[in-house]
């Protein structure tokens, strides 16, 4: 069974204070690790997909990295508008070889950036 | 702009009522999913569908059923609503291979009283 654990559960930063969110995973065969951003009362919004260890993706102040056991979402010089819940999810091969694209989600990290 | 549209943002229903949550996508995606999201529990998969008239149980299907009569529409049905089904319900869709992950709807906040 795939498992995804995100830490910390909540993170409070001052504007400009860089930090990282962690996503540890256990899967039978990784077919993609996904990061989403979710604002209160809204559906998650896609940020990045990573497929293999060593891969990195960047978007504005966000940078996602991947190893064989975990992924990090680095936030450089955050602004208050970066405040949101960040979700990590994995897609894997199932025993029958057909996962139908199902994702297993972590519980998320609630990020608050104070001005 | 491609979209997944959920029919209601907020719903209040009484215990025992039959509740229909509708989801429509315009991306010609093969896969569609229903999740519920609760504080401290994250996103939990209720049901998913990989083709018209096909459905598979997720992790928490009890008390729910689904219908997919057309490719673009996936409905979640609460047969007899209970207070423990008060939650945020999220619909998502994806390509058959799952490439690029999911596109989510805006969610339906259901309160059962």
PDB file of C-alpha atoms in Angstrom:
ATOM      1  CA  UNK A   1       0.000   0.000   0.000  1.00  0.00           C
ATOM      2  CA  UNK A   2       1.312   3.410  -0.976  1.00  0.00           C
ATOM      3  CA  UNK A   3       1.998   5.820   1.862  1.00  0.00           C
ATOM      4  CA  UNK A   4       2.727   9.540   1.853  1.00  0.00           C
ATOM      5  CA  UNK A   5       3.744  11.541   4.921  1.00  0.00           C
ATOM      6  CA  UNK A   6       4.150  15.286   4.876  1.00  0.00           C
ATOM      7  CA  UNK A   7       5.956  17.389   7.445  1.00  0.00           C
ATOM      8  CA  UNK A   8       5.595  19.674   9.170  1.00  0.00           C
ATOM      9  CA  UNK A   9       1.803  19.744   9.560  1.00  0.00           C
ATOM     10  CA  UNK A  10       1.943  23.526   9.804  1.00  0.00           C
ATOM     11  CA  UNK A  11       4.660  26.073   9.113  1.00  0.00           C
ATOM     12  CA  UNK A  12       4.640  29.753   9.964  1.00  0.00           C
ATOM     13  CA  UNK A  13       7.181  31.990   8.225  1.00  0.00           C
ATOM     14  CA  UNK A  14       7.969  35.649   8.077  1.00  0.00           C
ATOM     15  CA  UNK A  15       7.907  37.225   4.660  1.00  0.00           C
ATOM     16  CA  UNK A  16      11.293  36.588   3.034  1.00  0.00           C
ATOM     17  CA  UNK A  17      12.175  33.682   5.336  1.00  0.00           C
ATOM     18  CA  UNK A  18      13.020  30.716   3.088  1.00  0.00           C
ATOM     19  CA  UNK A  19      12.184  27.163   4.135  1.00  0.00           C
ATOM     20  CA  UNK A  20      11.302  23.682   2.889  1.00  0.00           C
ATOM     21  CA  UNK A  21       8.366  21.305   3.108  1.00  0.00           C
ATOM     22  CA  UNK A  22       8.971  17.572   3.173  1.00  0.00           C
ATOM     23  CA  UNK A  23       7.090  14.712   1.556  1.00  0.00           C
ATOM     24  CA  UNK A  24       8.231  11.173   2.391  1.00  0.00           C
ATOM     25  CA  UNK A  25       6.759   8.323   0.397  1.00  0.00           C
ATOM     26  CA  UNK A  26       6.647   4.554   0.160  1.00  0.00           C
ATOM     27  CA  UNK A  27       5.434   3.087  -3.111  1.00  0.00           C
ATOM     28  CA  UNK A  28       5.770  -0.162  -5.028  1.00  0.00           C
ATOM     29  CA  UNK A  29       7.001   1.623  -8.131  1.00  0.00           C
ATOM     30  CA  UNK A  30       6.855   5.380  -8.498  1.00  0.00           C
ATOM     31  CA  UNK A  31       5.125   6.674 -11.607  1.00  0.00           C
ATOM     32  CA  UNK A  32       5.033  10.279 -10.556  1.00  0.00           C
ATOM     33  CA  UNK A  33       5.118  12.550  -7.527  1.00  0.00           C
ATOM     34  CA  UNK A  34       2.802  15.538  -7.612  1.00  0.00           C
ATOM     35  CA  UNK A  35       2.650  18.800  -5.685  1.00  0.00           C
ATOM     36  CA  UNK A  36      -0.560  20.777  -5.365  1.00  0.00           C
ATOM     37  CA  UNK A  37      -1.474  24.063  -3.733  1.00  0.00           C
ATOM     38  CA  UNK A  38      -4.878  24.419  -2.062  1.00  0.00           C
ATOM     39  CA  UNK A  39      -6.400  27.697  -0.938  1.00  0.00           C
ATOM     40  CA  UNK A  40      -9.120  27.641   1.753  1.00  0.00           C
ATOM     41  CA  UNK A  41     -12.494  26.507   0.417  1.00  0.00           C
ATOM     42  CA  UNK A  42     -11.115  25.666  -3.013  1.00  0.00           C
ATOM     43  CA  UNK A  43      -9.940  22.594  -4.887  1.00  0.00           C
ATOM     44  CA  UNK A  44      -6.226  21.775  -5.140  1.00  0.00           C
ATOM     45  CA  UNK A  45      -4.302  23.412  -7.961  1.00  0.00           C
ATOM     46  CA  UNK A  46      -1.531  21.544  -9.760  1.00  0.00           C
ATOM     47  CA  UNK A  47       2.041  22.790  -9.250  1.00  0.00           C
ATOM     48  CA  UNK A  48       4.595  20.159 -10.309  1.00  0.00           C
ATOM     49  CA  UNK A  49       5.132  16.582 -11.401  1.00  0.00           C
ATOM     50  CA  UNK A  50       8.426  14.795 -10.737  1.00  0.00           C
ATOM     51  CA  UNK A  51       9.188  11.373 -12.168  1.00  0.00           C
ATOM     52  CA  UNK A  52      12.720  10.332 -11.229  1.00  0.00           C
ATOM     53  CA  UNK A  53      15.283  10.877  -8.494  1.00  0.00           C
ATOM     54  CA  UNK A  54      17.397  13.949  -9.107  1.00  0.00           C
ATOM     55  CA  UNK A  55      14.697  15.752 -11.026  1.00  0.00           C
ATOM     56  CA  UNK A  56      13.920  19.369 -10.125  1.00  0.00           C
ATOM     57  CA  UNK A  57      11.145  21.742 -11.197  1.00  0.00           C
ATOM     58  CA  UNK A  58      10.795  25.468 -10.493  1.00  0.00           C
ATOM     59  CA  UNK A  59       7.969  27.962 -10.609  1.00  0.00           C
ATOM     60  CA  UNK A  60       8.449  31.474  -9.288  1.00  0.00           C
ATOM     61  CA  UNK A  61       9.493  31.146  -5.625  1.00  0.00           C
ATOM     62  CA  UNK A  62       8.869  27.389  -5.519  1.00  0.00           C
ATOM     63  CA  UNK A  63      11.298  24.599  -6.339  1.00  0.00           C
ATOM     64  CA  UNK A  64      10.487  20.904  -6.053  1.00  0.00           C
ATOM     65  CA  UNK A  65      13.132  18.193  -5.793  1.00  0.00           C
ATOM     66  CA  UNK A  66      12.913  14.409  -5.683  1.00  0.00           C
ATOM     67  CA  UNK A  67      14.986  11.596  -4.186  1.00  0.00           C
ATOM     68  CA  UNK A  68      14.172   7.891  -3.999  1.00  0.00           C
ATOM     69  CA  UNK A  69      12.432   8.328  -0.661  1.00  0.00           C
ATOM     70  CA  UNK A  70      11.252  11.904  -0.417  1.00  0.00           C
ATOM     71  CA  UNK A  71      10.502  15.166  -2.120  1.00  0.00           C
ATOM     72  CA  UNK A  72      11.090  18.696  -0.927  1.00  0.00           C
ATOM     73  CA  UNK A  73       9.227  21.842  -1.830  1.00  0.00           C
ATOM     74  CA  UNK A  74      11.607  24.740  -1.284  1.00  0.00           C
ATOM     75  CA  UNK A  75      10.104  28.175  -0.864  1.00  0.00           C
ATOM     76  CA  UNK A  76      12.519  31.051  -1.437  1.00  0.00           C
ATOM     77  CA  UNK A  77      11.743  34.479  -0.002  1.00  0.00           C
ATOM     78  CA  UNK A  78       8.033  33.697   0.481  1.00  0.00           C
ATOM     79  CA  UNK A  79       5.312  36.325   0.315  1.00  0.00           C
ATOM     80  CA  UNK A  80       1.970  36.380   2.158  1.00  0.00           C
ATOM     81  CA  UNK A  81       0.219  35.255  -1.039  1.00  0.00           C
ATOM     82  CA  UNK A  82       2.133  31.954  -0.828  1.00  0.00           C
ATOM     83  CA  UNK A  83       0.043  31.086   2.244  1.00  0.00           C
ATOM     84  CA  UNK A  84      -1.913  27.915   1.441  1.00  0.00           C
ATOM     85  CA  UNK A  85      -2.002  24.199   2.111  1.00  0.00           C
ATOM     86  CA  UNK A  86       0.540  22.289   0.038  1.00  0.00           C
ATOM     87  CA  UNK A  87      -0.332  18.710  -0.852  1.00  0.00           C
ATOM     88  CA  UNK A  88       1.970  15.972  -2.044  1.00  0.00           C
ATOM     89  CA  UNK A  89       0.707  12.873  -3.872  1.00  0.00           C
ATOM     90  CA  UNK A  90       2.197   9.802  -5.535  1.00  0.00           C
ATOM     91  CA  UNK A  91       1.101   7.576  -8.375  1.00  0.00           C
ATOM     92  CA  UNK A  92       2.416   4.036  -8.569  1.00  0.00           C
ATOM     93  CA  UNK A  93       2.077   0.732 -10.339  1.00  0.00           C
ATOM     94  CA  UNK A  94      -0.486  -1.468  -8.682  1.00  0.00           C
ATOM     95  CA  UNK A  95      -0.215  -5.231  -8.475  1.00  0.00           C
ATOM     96  CA  UNK A  96      -2.114  -5.657 -11.714  1.00  0.00           C
ATOM     97  CA  UNK A  97      -0.033  -3.055 -13.503  1.00  0.00           C
ATOM     98  CA  UNK A  98      -2.948  -0.709 -14.008  1.00  0.00           C
ATOM     99  CA  UNK A  99      -3.296   2.082 -11.490  1.00  0.00           C
ATOM    100  CA  UNK A 100      -5.845   4.038 -13.518  1.00  0.00           C
ATOM    101  CA  UNK A 101      -3.859   7.081 -12.542  1.00  0.00           C
ATOM    102  CA  UNK A 102      -4.925   6.936  -8.906  1.00  0.00           C
ATOM    103  CA  UNK A 103      -3.057   9.259  -6.590  1.00  0.00           C
ATOM    104  CA  UNK A 104      -2.363   8.739  -2.910  1.00  0.00           C
ATOM    105  CA  UNK A 105      -2.218  12.028  -1.013  1.00  0.00           C
ATOM    106  CA  UNK A 106      -0.395  13.148   2.085  1.00  0.00           C
ATOM    107  CA  UNK A 107      -2.258  15.149   4.706  1.00  0.00           C
ATOM    108  CA  UNK A 108      -0.726  18.422   3.612  1.00  0.00           C
ATOM    109  CA  UNK A 109       1.344  21.210   5.142  1.00  0.00           C
ATOM    110  CA  UNK A 110      -0.446  24.415   6.062  1.00  0.00           C
ATOM    111  CA  UNK A 111       1.885  27.296   5.240  1.00  0.00           C
ATOM    112  CA  UNK A 112       1.290  30.752   6.692  1.00  0.00           C
ATOM    113  CA  UNK A 113       3.520  33.641   5.645  1.00  0.00           C
ATOM    114  CA  UNK A 114       3.291  36.761   7.788  1.00  0.00           C
ATOM    115  CA  UNK A 115       4.085  40.197   6.352  1.00  0.00           C
TER     116      UNK A 115
ATOM    117  CA  UNK B   1      -9.794  27.252 -19.990  1.00  0.00           C
ATOM    118  CA  UNK B   2     -10.285  23.593 -19.171  1.00  0.00           C
ATOM    119  CA  UNK B   3     -12.406  22.875 -16.197  1.00  0.00           C
ATOM    120  CA  UNK B   4     -13.892  20.458 -13.763  1.00  0.00           C
ATOM    121  CA  UNK B   5     -17.187  21.874 -12.593  1.00  0.00           C
ATOM    122  CA  UNK B   6     -19.021  20.777  -9.469  1.00  0.00           C
ATOM    123  CA  UNK B   7     -22.666  21.697  -9.456  1.00  0.00           C
ATOM    124  CA  UNK B   8     -22.854  23.172  -5.962  1.00  0.00           C
ATOM    125  CA  UNK B   9     -20.362  24.991  -3.735  1.00  0.00           C
ATOM    126  CA  UNK B  10     -22.459  24.584  -0.591  1.00  0.00           C
ATOM    127  CA  UNK B  11     -25.228  22.137   0.283  1.00  0.00           C
ATOM    128  CA  UNK B  12     -27.223  21.584   3.454  1.00  0.00           C
ATOM    129  CA  UNK B  13     -29.212  18.363   3.648  1.00  0.00           C
ATOM    130  CA  UNK B  14     -31.189  16.536   6.306  1.00  0.00           C
ATOM    131  CA  UNK B  15     -30.288  13.163   7.745  1.00  0.00           C
ATOM    132  CA  UNK B  16     -31.778  10.369   5.662  1.00  0.00           C
ATOM    133  CA  UNK B  17     -32.080  12.379   2.461  1.00  0.00           C
ATOM    134  CA  UNK B  18     -30.724  11.042  -0.807  1.00  0.00           C
ATOM    135  CA  UNK B  19     -28.064  13.466  -2.037  1.00  0.00           C
ATOM    136  CA  UNK B  20     -26.644  13.867  -5.530  1.00  0.00           C
ATOM    137  CA  UNK B  21     -23.332  15.606  -6.172  1.00  0.00           C
ATOM    138  CA  UNK B  22     -22.618  16.288  -9.824  1.00  0.00           C
ATOM    139  CA  UNK B  23     -19.299  16.759 -11.575  1.00  0.00           C
ATOM    140  CA  UNK B  24     -18.668  17.637 -15.219  1.00  0.00           C
ATOM    141  CA  UNK B  25     -15.321  17.915 -17.023  1.00  0.00           C
ATOM    142  CA  UNK B  26     -14.649  19.344 -20.452  1.00  0.00           C
ATOM    143  CA  UNK B  27     -11.185  17.876 -21.064  1.00  0.00           C
ATOM    144  CA  UNK B  28     -12.266  14.536 -22.554  1.00  0.00           C
ATOM    145  CA  UNK B  29     -10.529  12.792 -19.646  1.00  0.00           C
ATOM    146  CA  UNK B  30     -11.048   9.069 -19.242  1.00  0.00           C
ATOM    147  CA  UNK B  31     -10.634   8.924 -15.456  1.00  0.00           C
ATOM    148  CA  UNK B  32     -12.802  10.646 -12.892  1.00  0.00           C
ATOM    149  CA  UNK B  33     -12.550  10.534  -9.109  1.00  0.00           C
ATOM    150  CA  UNK B  34     -14.491  11.484  -6.003  1.00  0.00           C
ATOM    151  CA  UNK B  35     -12.628  12.345  -2.808  1.00  0.00           C
ATOM    152  CA  UNK B  36     -13.697  13.683   0.540  1.00  0.00           C
ATOM    153  CA  UNK B  37     -11.438  15.951   2.537  1.00  0.00           C
ATOM    154  CA  UNK B  38     -11.580  16.264   6.301  1.00  0.00           C
ATOM    155  CA  UNK B  39      -9.257  18.086   8.707  1.00  0.00           C
ATOM    156  CA  UNK B  40      -6.515  15.792   9.937  1.00  0.00           C
ATOM    157  CA  UNK B  41      -7.504  13.009   7.547  1.00  0.00           C
ATOM    158  CA  UNK B  42      -6.488  14.528   4.235  1.00  0.00           C
ATOM    159  CA  UNK B  43      -7.994  13.450   0.936  1.00  0.00           C
ATOM    160  CA  UNK B  44      -9.637  10.032   0.912  1.00  0.00           C
ATOM    161  CA  UNK B  45     -10.748   8.306  -2.270  1.00  0.00           C
ATOM    162  CA  UNK B  46     -14.416   7.310  -2.322  1.00  0.00           C
ATOM    163  CA  UNK B  47     -14.909   5.981  -5.862  1.00  0.00           C
ATOM    164  CA  UNK B  48     -13.352   6.363  -9.251  1.00  0.00           C
ATOM    165  CA  UNK B  49     -14.252   5.580 -12.832  1.00  0.00           C
ATOM    166  CA  UNK B  50     -11.946   4.838 -15.740  1.00  0.00           C
ATOM    167  CA  UNK B  51     -14.593   4.591 -18.433  1.00  0.00           C
ATOM    168  CA  UNK B  52     -18.264   5.182 -19.057  1.00  0.00           C
ATOM    169  CA  UNK B  53     -20.409   2.881 -16.917  1.00  0.00           C
ATOM    170  CA  UNK B  54     -17.297   1.564 -15.159  1.00  0.00           C
ATOM    171  CA  UNK B  55     -16.608   2.200 -11.502  1.00  0.00           C
ATOM    172  CA  UNK B  56     -14.195   1.057  -8.844  1.00  0.00           C
ATOM    173  CA  UNK B  57     -14.361   1.391  -5.070  1.00  0.00           C
ATOM    174  CA  UNK B  58     -11.828   3.575  -3.401  1.00  0.00           C
ATOM    175  CA  UNK B  59     -10.774   3.499   0.223  1.00  0.00           C
ATOM    176  CA  UNK B  60     -14.052   4.620   1.818  1.00  0.00           C
ATOM    177  CA  UNK B  61     -17.004   3.628  -0.425  1.00  0.00           C
ATOM    178  CA  UNK B  62     -19.444   2.741   2.346  1.00  0.00           C
ATOM    179  CA  UNK B  63     -22.603   4.844   2.242  1.00  0.00           C
ATOM    180  CA  UNK B  64     -21.862   6.117  -1.268  1.00  0.00           C
ATOM    181  CA  UNK B  65     -22.559   5.087  -4.838  1.00  0.00           C
ATOM    182  CA  UNK B  66     -21.632   6.600  -8.191  1.00  0.00           C
ATOM    183  CA  UNK B  67     -22.915   6.871 -11.717  1.00  0.00           C
ATOM    184  CA  UNK B  68     -21.114   7.558 -14.957  1.00  0.00           C
ATOM    185  CA  UNK B  69     -23.500   7.439 -17.889  1.00  0.00           C
ATOM    186  CA  UNK B  70     -21.510   9.868 -20.041  1.00  0.00           C
ATOM    187  CA  UNK B  71     -17.772  10.393 -20.298  1.00  0.00           C
ATOM    188  CA  UNK B  72     -17.903  13.964 -19.083  1.00  0.00           C
ATOM    189  CA  UNK B  73     -20.148  13.456 -16.061  1.00  0.00           C
ATOM    190  CA  UNK B  74     -19.527  11.604 -12.801  1.00  0.00           C
ATOM    191  CA  UNK B  75     -22.119  11.693 -10.052  1.00  0.00           C
ATOM    192  CA  UNK B  76     -21.694  10.844  -6.380  1.00  0.00           C
ATOM    193  CA  UNK B  77     -24.779   9.634  -4.546  1.00  0.00           C
ATOM    194  CA  UNK B  78     -25.286   9.527  -0.812  1.00  0.00           C
ATOM    195  CA  UNK B  79     -28.051   6.957  -0.492  1.00  0.00           C
ATOM    196  CA  UNK B  80     -29.167   8.072   2.976  1.00  0.00           C
ATOM    197  CA  UNK B  81     -27.191  11.041   4.231  1.00  0.00           C
ATOM    198  CA  UNK B  82     -25.784  10.902   7.732  1.00  0.00           C
ATOM    199  CA  UNK B  83     -24.080  13.539   9.860  1.00  0.00           C
ATOM    200  CA  UNK B  84     -20.711  11.784   9.521  1.00  0.00           C
ATOM    201  CA  UNK B  85     -20.861  12.496   5.806  1.00  0.00           C
ATOM    202  CA  UNK B  86     -20.550  16.210   6.483  1.00  0.00           C
ATOM    203  CA  UNK B  87     -17.391  17.059   4.571  1.00  0.00           C
ATOM    204  CA  UNK B  88     -15.760  18.789   1.621  1.00  0.00           C
ATOM    205  CA  UNK B  89     -16.245  16.684  -1.519  1.00  0.00           C
ATOM    206  CA  UNK B  90     -13.781  17.061  -4.354  1.00  0.00           C
ATOM    207  CA  UNK B  91     -14.166  15.763  -7.889  1.00  0.00           C
ATOM    208  CA  UNK B  92     -11.127  15.291 -10.133  1.00  0.00           C
ATOM    209  CA  UNK B  93     -10.360  14.013 -13.592  1.00  0.00           C
ATOM    210  CA  UNK B  94      -7.264  12.792 -15.407  1.00  0.00           C
ATOM    211  CA  UNK B  95      -6.060  11.191 -18.595  1.00  0.00           C
ATOM    212  CA  UNK B  96      -6.215   7.405 -18.777  1.00  0.00           C
ATOM    213  CA  UNK B  97      -2.512   7.094 -18.040  1.00  0.00           C
ATOM    214  CA  UNK B  98      -2.705   9.593 -15.223  1.00  0.00           C
ATOM    215  CA  UNK B  99      -0.173  11.813 -16.898  1.00  0.00           C
ATOM    216  CA  UNK B 100      -0.046  15.336 -15.440  1.00  0.00           C
ATOM    217  CA  UNK B 101      -2.040  14.184 -12.443  1.00  0.00           C
ATOM    218  CA  UNK B 102      -5.497  15.412 -11.642  1.00  0.00           C
ATOM    219  CA  UNK B 103      -7.499  18.492 -12.415  1.00  0.00           C
ATOM    220  CA  UNK B 104      -9.764  19.244  -9.486  1.00  0.00           C
ATOM    221  CA  UNK B 105     -13.106  20.950  -9.192  1.00  0.00           C
ATOM    222  CA  UNK B 106     -13.705  23.700  -6.672  1.00  0.00           C
ATOM    223  CA  UNK B 107     -15.336  21.365  -4.190  1.00  0.00           C
ATOM    224  CA  UNK B 108     -18.748  21.003  -2.584  1.00  0.00           C
ATOM    225  CA  UNK B 109     -19.071  21.707   1.119  1.00  0.00           C
ATOM    226  CA  UNK B 110     -21.844  19.376   2.296  1.00  0.00           C
ATOM    227  CA  UNK B 111     -23.421  19.765   5.699  1.00  0.00           C
ATOM    228  CA  UNK B 112     -25.824  17.069   6.900  1.00  0.00           C
ATOM    229  CA  UNK B 113     -28.048  18.161   9.780  1.00  0.00           C
TER     230      UNK B 113
END
